[in-house]
GROMACS .gro file of C-alpha atoms in nm:
model
  214
    1MET     CA    1  -0.091  -2.068   4.068
    2PRO     CA    2   0.130  -2.201   3.728
    3ILE     CA    3   0.223  -1.912   3.474
    4SER     CA    4   0.033  -2.036   3.198
    5VAL     CA    5   0.179  -2.001   2.869
    6PHE     CA    6   0.078  -1.961   2.457
    7LEU     CA    7   0.330  -2.058   2.210
    8LEU     CA    8   0.321  -1.926   1.852
    9ASP     CA    9   0.595  -2.032   1.623
   10ASP     CA   10   0.543  -2.144   1.265
   11HIS     CA   11   0.812  -2.430   1.333
   12GLU     CA   12   0.716  -2.703   1.512
   13ILE     CA   13   1.026  -2.849   1.611
   14VAL     CA   14   1.074  -2.508   1.783
   15ARG     CA   15   0.736  -2.534   1.962
   16ARG     CA   16   0.787  -2.878   2.112
   17GLY     CA   17   1.186  -2.802   2.192
   18ILE     CA   18   1.054  -2.502   2.411
   19ALA     CA   19   0.692  -2.640   2.517
   20GLN     CA   20   0.967  -2.899   2.706
   21LEU     CA   21   1.156  -2.653   2.829
   22LEU     CA   22   0.928  -2.454   3.004
   23GLU     CA   23   0.712  -2.759   3.155
   24THR     CA   24   1.022  -2.895   3.305
   25GLU     CA   25   0.978  -2.621   3.487
   26ASP     CA   26   0.717  -2.685   3.834
   27ASP     CA   27   0.574  -2.314   3.798
   28ILE     CA   28   0.488  -2.295   3.437
   29ARG     CA   29   0.245  -2.488   3.235
   30ILE     CA   30   0.168  -2.458   2.812
   31VAL     CA   31  -0.204  -2.399   2.776
   32GLY     CA   32  -0.166  -2.360   2.389
   33GLU     CA   33   0.015  -2.357   2.095
   34THR     CA   34  -0.033  -2.287   1.723
   35GLY     CA   35   0.188  -2.213   1.428
   36THR     CA   36  -0.048  -1.971   1.190
   37ALA     CA   37  -0.146  -1.604   1.313
   38ALA     CA   38  -0.484  -1.666   1.207
   39GLN     CA   39  -0.520  -1.983   1.488
   40ALA     CA   40  -0.344  -1.757   1.761
   41LEU     CA   41  -0.648  -1.487   1.741
   42ALA     CA   42  -0.876  -1.776   1.776
   43ARG     CA   43  -0.681  -2.018   2.069
   44ILE     CA   44  -0.544  -1.714   2.299
   45PRO     CA   45  -0.853  -1.553   2.397
   46ALA     CA   46  -1.038  -1.911   2.464
   47ALA     CA   47  -0.692  -2.035   2.677
   48ARG     CA   48  -0.627  -1.663   2.864
   49PRO     CA   49  -0.215  -1.711   2.866
   50ASP     CA   50  -0.022  -1.517   3.143
   51VAL     CA   51   0.227  -1.508   2.946
   52ALA     CA   52   0.237  -1.523   2.497
   53ILE     CA   53   0.579  -1.615   2.307
   54LEU     CA   54   0.492  -1.511   1.931
   55ASP     CA   55   0.702  -1.581   1.702
   56VAL     CA   56   0.769  -1.215   1.513
   57ARG     CA   57   0.772  -1.345   1.124
   58LEU     CA   58   0.469  -1.646   1.020
   59PRO     CA   59   0.371  -1.736   0.684
   60ASP     CA   60   0.032  -1.589   0.729
   61GLY     CA   61   0.075  -1.269   0.894
   62ASP     CA   62   0.328  -1.145   1.168
   63GLY     CA   63   0.337  -1.204   1.561
   64VAL     CA   64   0.300  -0.783   1.612
   65THR     CA   65  -0.018  -0.827   1.472
   66VAL     CA   66  -0.087  -1.090   1.715
   67CYS     CA   67   0.035  -0.933   2.039
   68ARG     CA   68  -0.195  -0.586   1.960
   69ASP     CA   69  -0.491  -0.732   1.843
   70VAL     CA   70  -0.507  -1.030   2.155
   71ARG     CA   71  -0.399  -0.673   2.373
   72SER     CA   72  -0.709  -0.491   2.306
   73ALA     CA   73  -0.934  -0.784   2.288
   74MET     CA   74  -0.845  -0.941   2.644
   75GLU     CA   75  -0.898  -0.823   2.952
   76PRO     CA   76  -0.637  -0.896   3.148
   77PRO     CA   77  -0.444  -0.839   2.819
   78PRO     CA   78  -0.122  -1.145   2.803
   79ALA     CA   79   0.224  -1.033   2.871
   80CYS     CA   80   0.329  -1.072   2.524
   81LEU     CA   81   0.701  -1.230   2.437
   82MET     CA   82   0.753  -1.187   2.111
   83LEU     CA   83   1.079  -1.461   1.960
   84THR     CA   84   1.255  -1.390   1.631
   85SER     CA   85   1.590  -1.501   1.450
   86HIS     CA   86   1.744  -1.155   1.361
   87SER     CA   87   1.774  -0.850   1.499
   88ASP     CA   88   1.498  -0.622   1.372
   89ASP     CA   89   1.507  -0.196   1.399
   90GLU     CA   90   1.150  -0.214   1.234
   91ALA     CA   91   1.003  -0.541   1.433
   92LEU     CA   92   1.132  -0.383   1.750
   93PHE     CA   93   0.949  -0.102   1.737
   94GLY     CA   94   0.609  -0.203   1.584
   95ALA     CA   95   0.631  -0.474   1.915
   96ILE     CA   96   0.694  -0.189   2.162
   97MET     CA   97   0.413  -0.025   1.966
   98ALA     CA   98   0.188  -0.288   2.011
   99GLY     CA   99   0.246  -0.317   2.340
  100ALA     CA  100   0.527  -0.600   2.412
  101SER     CA  101   0.690  -0.669   2.721
  102GLY     CA  102   0.986  -0.813   2.586
  103TYR     CA  103   1.169  -0.894   2.309
  104LEU     CA  104   1.440  -1.178   2.286
  105LEU     CA  105   1.649  -1.371   2.000
  106LYS     CA  106   1.569  -1.714   1.948
  107GLN     CA  107   1.936  -1.773   2.032
  108VAL     CA  108   1.855  -1.712   2.387
  109ALA     CA  109   1.989  -1.938   2.653
  110GLY     CA  110   1.736  -2.188   2.836
  111ILE     CA  111   1.757  -2.037   3.166
  112ASP     CA  112   1.701  -1.675   3.045
  113LEU     CA  113   1.374  -1.733   2.857
  114ILE     CA  114   1.223  -1.921   3.157
  115GLY     CA  115   1.371  -1.629   3.322
  116ALA     CA  116   1.165  -1.395   3.048
  117VAL     CA  117   0.835  -1.558   3.114
  118ARG     CA  118   0.860  -1.493   3.471
  119THR     CA  119   0.975  -1.194   3.494
  120LEU     CA  120   0.656  -1.115   3.202
  121ALA     CA  121   0.425  -1.269   3.443
  122ALA     CA  122   0.498  -1.054   3.749
  123GLY     CA  123   0.437  -0.773   3.563
  124GLY     CA  124   0.815  -0.666   3.458
  125SER     CA  125   0.941  -0.572   3.126
  126LEU     CA  126   1.266  -0.698   2.896
  127LEU     CA  127   1.239  -0.388   2.669
  128ASP     CA  128   1.557  -0.214   2.636
  129PRO     CA  129   1.532   0.128   2.765
  130GLU     CA  130   1.741   0.284   2.468
  131ALA     CA  131   1.536   0.080   2.188
  132THR     CA  132   1.225   0.192   2.409
  133ALA     CA  133   1.305   0.559   2.427
  134LEU     CA  134   1.391   0.552   2.032
  135VAL     CA  135   1.080   0.472   1.991
  136LEU     CA  136   0.956   0.749   2.184
  137GLU     CA  137   1.203   0.977   1.966
  138ARG     CA  138   1.041   0.848   1.665
  139LEU     CA  139   0.701   0.927   1.710
  140ARG     CA  140   0.786   1.260   1.869
  141ALA     CA  141   0.978   1.277   1.490
  142GLY     CA  142   0.650   1.177   1.342
  143ASP     CA  143   0.825   0.864   1.179
  144LYS     CA  144   0.633   0.616   1.112
  145PRO     CA  145   0.707   0.208   1.122
  146GLU     CA  146   0.665   0.010   0.820
  147ASP     CA  147   0.417  -0.200   0.791
  148PRO     CA  148   0.564  -0.563   0.872
  149LEU     CA  149   0.334  -0.731   0.639
  150TYR     CA  150   0.511  -0.494   0.399
  151GLU     CA  151   0.852  -0.524   0.552
  152ALA     CA  152   0.780  -0.916   0.458
  153LEU     CA  153   0.793  -0.896   0.091
  154SER     CA  154   1.059  -0.905  -0.051
  155PRO     CA  155   1.200  -0.623  -0.303
  156GLN     CA  156   1.120  -0.784  -0.542
  157GLU     CA  157   0.761  -0.848  -0.469
  158ARG     CA  158   0.712  -0.499  -0.349
  159ARG     CA  159   0.800  -0.397  -0.726
  160ILE     CA  160   0.496  -0.583  -0.803
  161LEU     CA  161   0.263  -0.502  -0.540
  162GLY     CA  162   0.319  -0.146  -0.658
  163LEU     CA  163   0.273  -0.252  -1.021
  164VAL     CA  164  -0.021  -0.454  -0.917
  165ALA     CA  165  -0.177  -0.130  -0.738
  166ASP     CA  166  -0.087   0.073  -1.053
  167GLY     CA  167  -0.372  -0.160  -1.252
  168LEU     CA  168  -0.100  -0.340  -1.463
  169THR     CA  169  -0.188  -0.713  -1.546
  170ASN     CA  170   0.090  -0.988  -1.541
  171ARG     CA  171   0.230  -0.985  -1.853
  172GLN     CA  172   0.235  -0.561  -1.850
  173ILE     CA  173   0.422  -0.619  -1.522
  174GLY     CA  174   0.657  -0.948  -1.690
  175ALA     CA  175   0.761  -0.652  -1.967
  176GLU     CA  176   0.810  -0.364  -1.722
  177LEU     CA  177   1.104  -0.571  -1.529
  178PHE     CA  178   1.221  -0.807  -1.794
  179LEU     CA  179   1.032  -1.119  -1.596
  180ALA     CA  180   0.866  -1.444  -1.773
  181GLU     CA  181   0.470  -1.416  -1.721
  182LYS     CA  182   0.526  -1.719  -1.568
  183ALA     CA  183   0.752  -1.574  -1.319
  184VAL     CA  184   0.517  -1.272  -1.228
  185LYS     CA  185   0.261  -1.498  -1.094
  186ASN     CA  186   0.414  -1.674  -0.857
  187TYR     CA  187   0.547  -1.381  -0.730
  188VAL     CA  188   0.245  -1.260  -0.765
  189SER     CA  189   0.116  -1.542  -0.536
  190SER     CA  190   0.371  -1.553  -0.310
  191LEU     CA  191   0.313  -1.168  -0.235
  192LEU     CA  192  -0.091  -1.228  -0.147
  193HIS     CA  193   0.004  -1.488   0.021
  194LYS     CA  194   0.227  -1.282   0.284
  195LEU     CA  195   0.011  -1.018   0.297
  196GLY     CA  196  -0.327  -1.283   0.393
  197TYR     CA  197  -0.531  -1.237   0.069
  198SER     CA  198  -0.694  -1.434  -0.193
  199ARG     CA  199  -0.767  -1.145  -0.467
  200ARG     CA  200  -0.502  -0.941  -0.627
  201THR     CA  201  -0.758  -0.654  -0.590
  202GLU     CA  202  -0.789  -0.657  -0.205
  203ALA     CA  203  -0.341  -0.620  -0.211
  204ALA     CA  204  -0.429  -0.324  -0.516
  205VAL     CA  205  -0.622  -0.180  -0.204
  206TYR     CA  206  -0.379  -0.275   0.075
  207GLU     CA  207  -0.118  -0.073  -0.160
  208THR     CA  208  -0.288   0.217  -0.215
  209GLN     CA  209  -0.357   0.248   0.117
  210ARG     CA  210  -0.058   0.233   0.222
  211ARG     CA  211   0.093   0.445  -0.018
  212SER     CA  212  -0.184   0.711   0.103
  213ALA     CA  213  -0.062   0.682   0.452
  214ARG     CA  214   0.275   0.723   0.379
   0.00000   0.00000   0.00000
């Protein structure tokens, strides 16, 4: 049976390129693809792929969360290969904690990506032993990784999120940070989108819970 693969990347050109690359191989077939975390969570369990190639950063969430959720919901779970444009220790930490089997930069050569899919489908791992050891050491030390959703926010968005959680209005936040009220509104809209919320009260609850968990 060919290796079934699901692709998650918010850039259509990247998805098409990976799909065309993998489908040149007789032992690999693409069983689904999407550009959002929400659609991936709905489609991956139905497609039941052997390997899920997941972009780390997405417009409505992150691939690490998708990896954790689909692996906990499916039996047997797919092997998850995290694909990212930038090396990120926190994302690597989160990927290992979520049960990912591999973590590669998008600059990887095509032949290496094909090899990675075959390795994961056969039950192998592409996680660097030193990185895995570092994660275990951090766990023993009680160091909690930062929430990937929070990491996706810009420094200014994090500051504004904190003030939203403190109960400040857009006008008050503008006065605090020397920003126009319209600029604050734009920042709030952006951070709500990144966190996947529609109301600022949801973001305030999220930030309050995040603070208490640290």
